[in-house]
């Protein structure tokens, strides 16, 4: 069955290459209609998956998709236009252009944490670039997967866009086919498996992975502002965000002042500790297993010396973990070794900025880095001396919402990027096309036999760097 789907898409992809931009734009219209016509079902599916608050579904799933579709529709004509480039002296008489062509049949594998956005945002790039796509959503967010499985076929033909549901085994089966591009969003561990499997066919890959994204707070930061932005970014989606602040690195003298502000903000957003379990503004863990993982991480952190500063309320039956603050975690404990991916926030203090920068550089390159500072000098130093997929300065998470910026990781946090033009580019092949318009190229004067005069000519070219 999978083979048939793949072969039908392969066949259709050859026809699709010949279609006009107008046709691609109509596909983007269809995707936009799917989302707007079923907004209510989307909210319900995400609520059923992990009690995601309606406001967060609209803000982080529906809104960014609609905005990205509009941005893509507005700019596609310019992005898809062939770009003329210089040919140079040696290729006199030729014209060169870069043509952006569809890759062909693409596989989109998505995770459960933003289950609609991360399945459909890559699809925007794939459709804009003229591709066919098979979407393999996460089996964990089963209500949203069922939504995609039910509604996408009502807007797209199966040979163009198909949803295949399933877990690890289904992905392994799919990865046996020679896809023209594999776009994977998920953990670094599985990303490595996908890249290995893609290498069998030399399929190109985009890997949107995770990691531990630090928040660096220096001595000049506005602490009230910092507390608000950190609490929002950390506990959004129940802490299950790839770019969520993973841990805080706070200048030692600032921490006693920042701590009460963070607690105050948590209570302003989600209520007092005994009210938080009822909060409709706080998403739950995606499953009891994921809640259990948080509980184990927290217990291990405390056992290995971390101080529980705030929170720590857990109800596994309700998949509930309350916003939790921890101080002085053991750097070898699991909470400081694994991506947390939940509402636990460990805090580490530092003395000097170089110490904090070293701390970041001794670890894998993160997907995001957050800097809270009012010192231009410090901001420059941190940017120059560290690496990460993206950065927000004096804010968290929101750089992902700008479709004019590429979104992706670096090193262990990912390979390649997307959103807006970068999504169109990820799903396009840049084809080099050179056409001789007149005359003979200089190269043809250098064809064999290689006489002394030809060698002299080459030496002259090199001497004058022509
Ligand atoms: P995951 O890696 O477990 O699963 C992602 C996808 O891979 C799912 O569709 C799943 O069915 C499939 N899969 C799982 N195990 C597999 C295997 N052994 N072989 C083949 N396929 C397999 O990730 P997750 O738990 O769904 O999502 C959380 C992770 O994703 C976190 O690490 C998070 O940081 C990351 N993430 C990254 C981004 C980003 O844009 N960079 C966005 C969201 C999530």
Short mmCIF file of C-alpha atoms and ligand atoms in Angstrom, two decimals:
data_model
loop_
_atom_site.label_atom_id
_atom_site.label_comp_id
_atom_site.label_asym_id
_atom_site.label_seq_id
_atom_site.Cartn_x
_atom_site.Cartn_y
_atom_site.Cartn_z
CA UNK A 1 0.00 0.00 0.00
CA UNK A 2 2.80 2.43 0.94
CA UNK A 3 4.62 1.57 -2.25
CA UNK A 4 1.54 2.41 -4.30
CA UNK A 5 1.14 5.77 -2.59
CA UNK A 6 4.79 6.55 -3.24
CA UNK A 7 4.64 5.46 -6.90
CA UNK A 8 1.46 7.46 -7.55
CA UNK A 9 3.07 10.54 -6.05
CA UNK A 10 6.24 9.95 -8.08
CA UNK A 11 4.19 9.86 -11.26
CA UNK A 12 2.14 12.91 -10.34
CA UNK A 13 5.24 14.87 -9.30
CA UNK A 14 6.45 14.78 -12.92
CA UNK A 15 3.17 16.32 -14.07
CA UNK A 16 3.22 18.85 -11.24
CA UNK A 17 6.64 20.18 -12.33
CA UNK A 18 4.98 21.49 -15.48
CA UNK A 19 2.16 23.31 -13.69
CA UNK A 20 2.12 27.10 -13.41
CA UNK A 21 2.64 29.16 -10.28
CA UNK A 22 -1.08 29.87 -10.35
CA UNK A 23 -1.74 26.21 -9.64
CA UNK A 24 0.69 26.21 -6.71
CA UNK A 25 -1.00 29.31 -5.32
CA UNK A 26 -4.36 27.56 -5.52
CA UNK A 27 -2.93 24.71 -3.41
CA UNK A 28 -1.92 27.25 -0.77
CA UNK A 29 -5.47 28.63 -0.89
CA UNK A 30 -6.77 25.10 -0.30
CA UNK A 31 -4.52 24.67 2.71
CA UNK A 32 -5.64 28.00 4.09
CA UNK A 33 -9.29 27.01 3.65
CA UNK A 34 -8.70 23.71 5.40
CA UNK A 35 -7.35 25.54 8.44
CA UNK A 36 -9.91 28.33 8.58
CA UNK A 37 -12.93 26.13 7.83
CA UNK A 38 -11.98 23.68 10.58
CA UNK A 39 -10.56 26.00 13.23
CA UNK A 40 -13.05 24.67 15.79
CA UNK A 41 -12.05 21.05 15.12
CA UNK A 42 -8.39 22.00 15.44
CA UNK A 43 -8.96 23.57 18.85
CA UNK A 44 -10.89 20.46 19.96
CA UNK A 45 -8.22 18.03 18.70
CA UNK A 46 -5.40 19.82 20.49
CA UNK A 47 -7.44 20.08 23.65
CA UNK A 48 -8.14 16.36 23.49
CA UNK A 49 -4.42 15.66 22.99
CA UNK A 50 -3.02 17.61 25.94
CA UNK A 51 -5.58 20.14 27.15
CA UNK A 52 -3.87 22.77 25.07
CA UNK A 53 -5.64 26.05 25.87
CA UNK A 54 -7.64 27.48 22.97
CA UNK A 55 -5.66 30.73 23.13
CA UNK A 56 -2.36 28.83 22.76
CA UNK A 57 -3.72 26.77 19.85
CA UNK A 58 -4.82 29.90 18.05
CA UNK A 59 -1.58 31.74 18.84
CA UNK A 60 0.98 28.99 18.18
CA UNK A 61 -0.70 26.66 15.69
CA UNK A 62 -3.39 28.44 13.63
CA UNK A 63 -2.09 32.03 13.47
CA UNK A 64 1.50 31.24 12.37
CA UNK A 65 0.21 28.89 9.65
CA UNK A 66 -2.21 31.44 8.24
CA UNK A 67 0.42 34.20 8.35
CA UNK A 68 3.01 31.98 6.68
CA UNK A 69 0.59 30.99 3.91
CA UNK A 70 -0.21 34.65 3.25
CA UNK A 71 3.46 35.62 3.28
CA UNK A 72 4.24 32.77 0.86
CA UNK A 73 1.39 33.61 -1.51
CA UNK A 74 2.47 37.24 -1.59
CA UNK A 75 6.11 36.47 -2.39
CA UNK A 76 6.11 33.21 -4.30
CA UNK A 77 6.35 34.84 -7.72
CA UNK A 78 9.58 36.61 -6.72
CA UNK A 79 11.07 33.60 -4.93
CA UNK A 80 10.38 31.24 -7.85
CA UNK A 81 11.76 33.58 -10.51
CA UNK A 82 15.00 32.30 -12.12
CA UNK A 83 17.97 34.39 -10.97
CA UNK A 84 20.39 35.51 -13.69
CA UNK A 85 24.03 35.42 -12.56
CA UNK A 86 27.34 36.51 -14.13
CA UNK A 87 29.24 34.06 -16.32
CA UNK A 88 32.73 35.64 -16.13
CA UNK A 89 35.44 36.28 -18.75
CA UNK A 90 36.35 32.66 -19.40
CA UNK A 91 32.73 31.86 -20.28
CA UNK A 92 32.24 34.87 -22.56
CA UNK A 93 29.16 34.51 -24.76
CA UNK A 94 27.09 32.52 -22.28
CA UNK A 95 24.15 33.27 -20.02
CA UNK A 96 23.74 31.67 -16.61
CA UNK A 97 20.67 31.38 -14.42
CA UNK A 98 19.71 29.63 -11.19
CA UNK A 99 16.38 27.88 -11.64
CA UNK A 100 14.37 26.81 -8.60
CA UNK A 101 12.71 23.50 -9.27
CA UNK A 102 10.57 21.15 -7.19
CA UNK A 103 12.52 18.39 -5.50
CA UNK A 104 9.77 15.86 -6.31
CA UNK A 105 8.26 13.61 -3.63
CA UNK A 106 8.93 14.71 -0.05
CA UNK A 107 8.39 12.99 3.27
CA UNK A 108 7.39 15.18 6.23
CA UNK A 109 7.77 13.50 9.62
CA UNK A 110 6.36 15.55 12.49
CA UNK A 111 6.41 15.41 16.31
CA UNK A 112 3.55 15.64 18.80
CA UNK A 113 4.29 18.91 20.60
CA UNK A 114 2.96 21.39 18.01
CA UNK A 115 1.20 18.65 16.08
CA UNK A 116 -0.66 20.82 13.58
CA UNK A 117 1.90 23.55 13.01
CA UNK A 118 4.87 21.20 12.58
CA UNK A 119 3.03 18.98 10.09
CA UNK A 120 1.60 21.83 8.00
CA UNK A 121 4.29 24.51 8.16
CA UNK A 122 6.77 22.33 6.20
CA UNK A 123 3.88 21.50 3.84
CA UNK A 124 3.58 25.20 2.96
CA UNK A 125 7.17 25.16 1.68
CA UNK A 126 6.63 21.84 -0.08
CA UNK A 127 3.49 23.06 -1.92
CA UNK A 128 4.99 26.44 -2.76
CA UNK A 129 7.99 24.74 -4.35
CA UNK A 130 5.75 22.42 -6.39
CA UNK A 131 6.23 19.10 -4.61
CA UNK A 132 4.15 16.11 -3.65
CA UNK A 133 4.25 15.19 0.04
CA UNK A 134 3.57 12.31 2.36
CA UNK A 135 2.99 13.48 5.93
CA UNK A 136 3.74 11.08 8.78
CA UNK A 137 2.36 12.83 11.88
CA UNK A 138 3.19 11.68 15.39
CA UNK A 139 1.25 8.74 16.75
CA UNK A 140 1.44 10.35 20.21
CA UNK A 141 -0.81 13.35 19.40
CA UNK A 142 -3.45 10.99 18.05
CA UNK A 143 -6.39 13.41 17.92
CA UNK A 144 -4.50 15.92 15.78
CA UNK A 145 -3.16 13.11 13.59
CA UNK A 146 -6.73 11.87 13.11
CA UNK A 147 -7.76 15.43 12.18
CA UNK A 148 -5.05 15.57 9.49
CA UNK A 149 -5.94 12.11 8.23
CA UNK A 150 -9.62 13.03 7.99
CA UNK A 151 -9.43 16.50 6.48
CA UNK A 152 -6.36 16.71 4.24
CA UNK A 153 -7.89 14.26 1.70
CA UNK A 154 -10.90 16.58 1.42
CA UNK A 155 -8.63 19.33 0.06
CA UNK A 156 -5.82 17.43 -1.71
CA UNK A 157 -5.64 14.48 -4.08
CA UNK A 158 -3.86 11.45 -2.61
CA UNK A 159 -1.18 11.54 -5.33
CA UNK A 160 -0.38 15.10 -4.24
CA UNK A 161 -0.63 15.10 -0.41
CA UNK A 162 -1.23 11.99 1.70
CA UNK A 163 -1.24 11.41 5.44
CA UNK A 164 0.14 8.09 6.63
CA UNK A 165 -0.46 7.46 10.33
CA UNK A 166 1.78 5.24 12.43
CA UNK A 167 4.83 5.15 14.67
CA UNK A 168 8.42 3.99 14.42
CA UNK A 169 7.70 0.94 12.23
CA UNK A 170 5.69 2.97 9.71
CA UNK A 171 8.48 5.56 9.51
CA UNK A 172 11.00 2.78 8.94
CA UNK A 173 8.84 1.37 6.11
CA UNK A 174 8.49 4.83 4.54
CA UNK A 175 12.21 5.50 4.77
CA UNK A 176 12.82 2.52 2.45
CA UNK A 177 11.57 4.63 -0.49
CA UNK A 178 13.86 6.98 -2.43
CA UNK A 179 12.27 10.28 -1.36
CA UNK A 180 13.63 13.40 -3.01
CA UNK A 181 13.64 15.13 0.37
CA UNK A 182 12.98 14.11 3.96
CA UNK A 183 11.90 16.86 6.35
CA UNK A 184 12.11 15.58 9.91
CA UNK A 185 11.10 17.41 13.10
CA UNK A 186 11.75 15.60 16.36
CA UNK A 187 14.41 14.54 18.80
CA UNK A 188 18.14 14.55 18.10
CA UNK A 189 18.25 10.79 18.80
CA UNK A 190 15.66 9.94 16.11
CA UNK A 191 17.08 12.62 13.77
CA UNK A 192 20.33 10.64 13.62
CA UNK A 193 18.41 7.47 12.71
CA UNK A 194 16.50 9.32 9.97
CA UNK A 195 19.70 10.75 8.49
CA UNK A 196 21.26 7.29 8.42
CA UNK A 197 18.18 5.83 6.72
CA UNK A 198 18.04 8.72 4.21
CA UNK A 199 21.67 8.08 3.28
CA UNK A 200 20.66 4.75 1.70
CA UNK A 201 19.09 6.70 -1.17
CA UNK A 202 21.13 9.86 -0.68
CA UNK A 203 17.84 11.67 -0.02
CA UNK A 204 18.48 15.21 1.10
CA UNK A 205 17.34 15.97 4.65
CA UNK A 206 16.22 18.86 6.78
CA UNK A 207 16.51 17.98 10.47
CA UNK A 208 14.66 20.20 12.92
CA UNK A 209 15.81 18.85 16.27
CA UNK A 210 15.82 19.76 19.95
CA UNK A 211 18.27 20.35 22.76
CA UNK A 212 18.80 22.46 25.83
CA UNK A 213 18.19 26.14 25.08
CA UNK A 214 19.78 28.36 27.77
CA UNK A 215 18.61 31.72 29.08
CA UNK A 216 21.48 34.00 30.05
CA UNK A 217 20.56 36.82 32.44
CA UNK A 218 23.32 39.34 33.10
CA UNK A 219 23.76 42.01 35.78
CA UNK A 220 22.18 44.72 33.59
CA UNK A 221 18.92 42.88 32.77
CA UNK A 222 15.52 44.33 33.60
CA UNK A 223 14.36 41.62 35.99
CA UNK A 224 10.61 42.19 35.93
CA UNK A 225 10.65 42.00 32.16
CA UNK A 226 12.94 38.93 32.28
CA UNK A 227 10.63 37.09 34.70
CA UNK A 228 7.60 37.68 32.48
CA UNK A 229 9.27 36.57 29.25
CA UNK A 230 10.92 33.53 30.81
CA UNK A 231 7.74 32.32 32.53
CA UNK A 232 5.72 32.72 29.35
CA UNK A 233 8.28 30.96 27.10
CA UNK A 234 8.98 28.18 29.58
CA UNK A 235 5.43 27.17 30.52
CA UNK A 236 3.78 27.79 27.13
CA UNK A 237 2.46 24.46 25.79
CA UNK A 238 3.19 22.95 29.22
CA UNK A 239 6.92 23.43 28.66
CA UNK A 240 6.76 21.08 25.65
CA UNK A 241 8.33 23.50 23.15
CA UNK A 242 11.50 22.78 21.18
CA UNK A 243 12.72 26.35 21.77
CA UNK A 244 11.50 26.57 25.39
CA UNK A 245 14.02 28.03 27.83
CA UNK A 246 15.56 24.83 29.22
CA UNK A 247 17.57 26.31 32.10
CA UNK A 248 18.51 29.72 33.48
CA UNK A 249 22.07 30.98 33.77
CA UNK A 250 21.76 33.99 36.06
CA UNK A 251 24.40 36.40 37.30
CA UNK A 252 24.81 35.51 40.97
CA UNK A 253 23.77 38.89 42.42
CA UNK A 254 20.61 38.98 40.30
CA UNK A 255 19.14 35.66 41.35
CA UNK A 256 17.81 36.68 44.82
CA UNK A 257 15.88 39.50 43.09
CA UNK A 258 14.75 37.50 40.05
CA UNK A 259 13.48 34.49 42.02
CA UNK A 260 10.46 36.21 43.71
CA UNK A 261 9.56 37.92 40.42
CA UNK A 262 9.45 34.57 38.61
CA UNK A 263 7.25 33.06 41.32
CA UNK A 264 4.98 36.12 41.29
CA UNK A 265 4.61 35.88 37.50
CA UNK A 266 3.84 32.15 37.60
CA UNK A 267 1.05 32.83 40.09
CA UNK A 268 -0.23 35.78 38.05
CA UNK A 269 -0.45 33.56 34.94
CA UNK A 270 -1.59 30.23 36.41
CA UNK A 271 -2.85 30.89 39.96
CA UNK A 272 -1.47 29.88 43.38
CA UNK A 273 0.17 26.47 43.73
CA UNK A 274 -3.05 24.74 44.84
CA UNK A 275 -5.05 26.34 41.99
CA UNK A 276 -2.68 25.49 39.14
CA UNK A 277 -4.03 21.97 38.63
CA UNK A 278 -7.33 23.58 37.57
CA UNK A 279 -5.74 26.25 35.38
CA UNK A 280 -7.22 26.32 31.86
CA UNK A 281 -4.21 28.35 30.77
CA UNK A 282 -1.69 25.57 31.44
CA UNK A 283 -1.39 22.66 28.99
CA UNK A 284 -0.95 19.15 30.43
CA UNK A 285 1.78 16.66 29.59
CA UNK A 286 0.97 14.81 26.38
CA UNK A 287 0.65 11.48 28.26
CA UNK A 288 0.98 9.86 31.68
CA UNK A 289 4.31 8.43 30.53
CA UNK A 290 5.60 11.89 29.75
CA UNK A 291 4.34 13.13 33.14
CA UNK A 292 6.06 10.18 34.79
CA UNK A 293 9.31 11.14 33.03
CA UNK A 294 9.04 14.65 34.55
CA UNK A 295 8.45 13.16 38.00
CA UNK A 296 11.53 10.94 37.66
CA UNK A 297 13.65 13.86 36.39
CA UNK A 298 12.54 16.00 39.34
CA UNK A 299 13.09 13.28 41.95
CA UNK A 300 16.52 12.50 40.54
CA UNK A 301 17.45 16.21 40.53
CA UNK A 302 16.48 16.59 44.19
CA UNK A 303 18.20 13.32 45.14
CA UNK A 304 21.41 14.53 43.52
CA UNK A 305 21.41 17.82 45.42
CA UNK A 306 19.09 20.31 43.68
CA UNK A 307 16.95 22.50 45.91
CA UNK A 308 13.26 22.62 45.11
CA UNK A 309 12.46 26.33 45.25
CA UNK A 310 8.88 26.37 44.01
CA UNK A 311 6.19 23.99 42.70
CA UNK A 312 6.81 20.30 42.37
CA UNK A 313 3.11 19.35 42.46
CA UNK A 314 2.40 16.28 40.38
CA UNK A 315 -0.75 14.38 39.45
CA UNK A 316 0.18 11.60 37.05
CA UNK A 317 -3.45 10.53 36.51
CA UNK A 318 -4.20 14.04 35.20
CA UNK A 319 -0.83 14.25 33.36
CA UNK A 320 -0.26 17.39 35.43
CA UNK A 321 3.09 18.82 36.46
CA UNK A 322 3.04 22.25 38.08
CA UNK A 323 5.46 25.03 37.10
CA UNK A 324 8.57 24.13 39.09
CA UNK A 325 11.78 25.98 39.96
CA UNK A 326 14.99 24.25 41.06
CA UNK A 327 18.29 25.71 42.25
CA UNK A 328 21.82 24.30 42.20
CA UNK A 329 21.20 21.14 40.15
CA UNK A 330 24.08 18.68 39.86
CA UNK A 331 25.45 19.28 36.37
CA UNK A 332 25.77 15.52 35.84
CA UNK A 333 22.13 14.84 36.81
CA UNK A 334 19.63 13.90 34.08
CA UNK A 335 17.85 17.24 34.32
CA UNK A 336 21.06 18.97 33.21
CA UNK A 337 22.00 16.31 30.67
CA UNK A 338 18.70 15.75 28.83
CA UNK A 339 16.37 18.18 27.09
CA UNK A 340 13.74 18.75 29.81
CA UNK A 341 10.68 19.28 27.59
CA UNK A 342 8.32 20.03 30.47
CA UNK A 343 7.60 22.66 33.14
CA UNK A 344 10.74 22.14 35.27
CA UNK A 345 13.12 25.09 35.34
CA UNK A 346 16.59 24.58 36.82
CA UNK A 347 18.62 27.67 37.71
CA UNK A 348 22.40 27.96 37.73
CA UNK A 349 24.22 31.07 38.87
CA UNK A 350 27.50 32.42 37.51
CA UNK A 351 29.99 35.08 38.51
CA UNK A 352 31.49 36.48 35.34
CA UNK A 353 30.20 36.61 31.77
CA UNK A 354 33.11 34.55 30.33
CA UNK A 355 32.17 31.84 32.83
CA UNK A 356 28.57 31.79 31.51
CA UNK A 357 29.75 31.79 27.89
CA UNK A 358 32.08 28.86 28.66
CA UNK A 359 29.18 26.98 30.22
CA UNK A 360 27.21 27.29 26.98
CA UNK A 361 30.16 26.44 24.76
CA UNK A 362 31.02 23.30 26.69
CA UNK A 363 27.65 21.86 25.65
CA UNK A 364 25.97 20.97 22.33
CA UNK A 365 24.99 23.95 20.19
CA UNK A 366 21.42 24.81 21.25
CA UNK A 367 18.39 25.42 19.07
CA UNK A 368 17.81 28.78 20.75
CA UNK A 369 19.72 31.10 23.02
CA UNK A 370 18.04 33.79 25.09
CA UNK A 371 19.93 36.82 26.30
CA UNK A 372 18.51 39.20 28.89
CA UNK A 373 20.75 42.22 29.08
CA UNK A 374 20.78 45.97 28.65
CA UNK A 375 24.50 46.05 27.95
CA UNK A 376 25.31 46.36 24.26
CA UNK A 377 28.84 45.22 25.02
CA UNK A 378 27.65 42.03 26.75
CA UNK A 379 25.12 41.23 24.03
CA UNK A 380 27.82 41.59 21.36
CA UNK A 381 30.23 39.43 23.33
CA UNK A 382 27.66 36.66 23.84
CA UNK A 383 26.61 36.69 20.17
CA UNK A 384 30.21 36.63 18.95
CA UNK A 385 31.40 33.91 21.26
CA UNK A 386 28.55 31.38 21.12
CA UNK A 387 26.56 29.54 18.47
CA UNK A 388 22.88 28.52 18.35
CA UNK A 389 20.14 27.98 15.79
CA UNK A 390 18.46 31.28 16.69
CA UNK A 391 18.52 34.00 19.32
CA UNK A 392 15.96 36.24 21.02
CA UNK A 393 17.37 39.18 22.94
CA UNK A 394 15.26 40.37 25.89
CA UNK A 395 12.53 37.92 24.93
CA UNK A 396 11.94 34.20 24.50
CA UNK A 397 10.54 31.99 21.72
CA UNK A 398 9.20 34.80 19.49
CA UNK A 399 12.03 34.81 16.92
CA UNK A 400 10.34 31.63 15.61
CA UNK A 401 7.28 33.72 14.73
CA UNK A 402 9.08 35.94 12.23
CA UNK A 403 8.70 34.35 8.79
CA UNK A 404 11.39 36.61 7.41
CA UNK A 405 13.94 34.78 9.59
CA UNK A 406 15.21 31.24 8.93
CA UNK A 407 14.21 28.77 11.62
CA UNK A 408 16.48 25.81 12.30
CA UNK A 409 19.23 24.41 14.46
CA UNK A 410 22.96 24.01 14.20
CA UNK A 411 25.04 20.94 15.05
CA UNK A 412 23.09 18.70 17.43
CA UNK A 413 20.01 20.96 17.25
CA UNK A 414 19.50 20.51 13.53
CA UNK A 415 20.51 20.78 9.93
CA UNK A 416 18.92 23.17 7.44
CA UNK A 417 16.13 25.63 8.10
CA UNK A 418 12.70 26.74 6.92
CA UNK A 419 9.82 29.24 7.27
CA UNK A 420 8.82 31.67 4.52
CA UNK A 421 11.44 31.90 1.78
CA UNK A 422 13.69 29.47 3.64
CA UNK A 423 10.91 26.85 3.57
CA UNK A 424 10.46 27.35 -0.17
CA UNK A 425 14.22 26.98 -0.53
CA UNK A 426 14.40 23.82 1.61
CA UNK A 427 11.94 22.13 -0.74
CA UNK A 428 13.51 23.42 -3.97
CA UNK A 429 16.43 22.19 -6.01
CA UNK A 430 18.62 25.05 -7.22
CA UNK A 431 19.49 24.03 -10.72
CA UNK A 432 22.43 25.62 -12.51
CA UNK A 433 21.58 26.40 -16.15
CA UNK A 434 24.16 27.82 -18.56
CA UNK A 435 23.37 28.59 -22.19
CA UNK A 436 25.82 29.53 -24.91
CA UNK A 437 24.37 32.47 -26.75
CA UNK A 438 27.15 33.28 -29.20
CA UNK A 439 30.81 32.69 -30.04
CA UNK A 440 33.19 30.18 -28.51
CA UNK A 441 34.23 30.15 -24.92
CA UNK A 442 37.80 30.73 -23.96
CA UNK A 443 37.80 27.17 -22.72
CA UNK A 444 37.36 25.87 -26.27
CA UNK A 445 40.64 27.53 -27.28
CA UNK A 446 42.29 25.37 -24.65
CA UNK A 447 41.07 22.00 -25.92
CA UNK A 448 43.74 19.36 -26.59
CA UNK A 449 46.32 19.02 -27.97
CA UNK A 450 47.93 21.14 -25.25
CA UNK A 451 50.50 23.15 -27.14
CA UNK A 452 53.03 25.49 -25.52
CA UNK A 453 51.00 28.52 -26.65
CA UNK A 454 47.91 27.18 -24.84
CA UNK A 455 49.90 26.71 -21.65
CA UNK A 456 51.23 30.28 -22.05
CA UNK A 457 47.68 31.52 -22.50
CA UNK A 458 46.65 29.84 -19.24
CA UNK A 459 49.63 31.37 -17.45
CA UNK A 460 48.61 34.81 -18.71
CA UNK A 461 45.04 34.25 -17.49
CA UNK A 462 46.36 33.28 -14.08
CA UNK A 463 48.83 36.18 -13.99
CA UNK A 464 46.10 38.73 -14.64
CA UNK A 465 43.49 36.73 -12.68
CA UNK A 466 41.06 36.98 -15.60
P1 LIG B 1 10.52 11.95 18.33
O1 LIG B 1 11.87 12.07 17.75
O2 LIG B 1 10.30 10.88 19.35
O3 LIG B 1 9.43 11.65 17.19
C1 LIG B 1 9.34 12.45 16.01
C2 LIG B 1 8.75 11.62 14.88
O4 LIG B 1 9.61 10.51 14.61
C3 LIG B 1 7.38 11.03 15.18
O5 LIG B 1 6.59 11.15 14.01
C4 LIG B 1 7.66 9.58 15.51
O6 LIG B 1 6.61 8.71 15.14
C5 LIG B 1 8.90 9.27 14.70
N1 LIG B 1 9.80 8.31 15.35
C6 LIG B 1 9.98 8.11 16.68
N2 LIG B 1 10.93 7.16 16.89
C7 LIG B 1 11.34 6.75 15.68
C8 LIG B 1 12.32 5.80 15.24
N3 LIG B 1 13.05 5.09 16.10
N4 LIG B 1 12.50 5.65 13.91
C9 LIG B 1 11.78 6.39 13.03
N5 LIG B 1 10.83 7.29 13.40
C10 LIG B 1 10.62 7.47 14.70
O7 LIG B 1 10.12 13.38 18.89
P2 LIG B 1 8.84 13.79 19.71
O8 LIG B 1 8.92 13.16 21.06
O9 LIG B 1 7.61 13.58 18.90
O10 LIG B 1 9.06 15.38 19.82
C11 LIG B 1 9.86 15.97 20.77
C12 LIG B 1 11.24 16.30 20.23
O11 LIG B 1 11.14 17.03 19.03
C13 LIG B 1 12.01 17.21 21.18
O12 LIG B 1 13.37 16.82 21.20
C14 LIG B 1 11.87 18.58 20.55
O13 LIG B 1 12.88 19.50 20.90
C15 LIG B 1 11.90 18.25 19.12
N6 LIG B 1 11.25 19.28 18.34
C16 LIG B 1 12.00 20.06 17.52
C17 LIG B 1 11.39 21.10 16.82
C18 LIG B 1 12.14 22.00 15.90
O14 LIG B 1 11.50 22.70 15.14
N7 LIG B 1 13.45 22.04 15.92
C19 LIG B 1 10.03 21.31 16.97
C20 LIG B 1 9.31 20.50 17.81
C21 LIG B 1 9.92 19.47 18.49
#
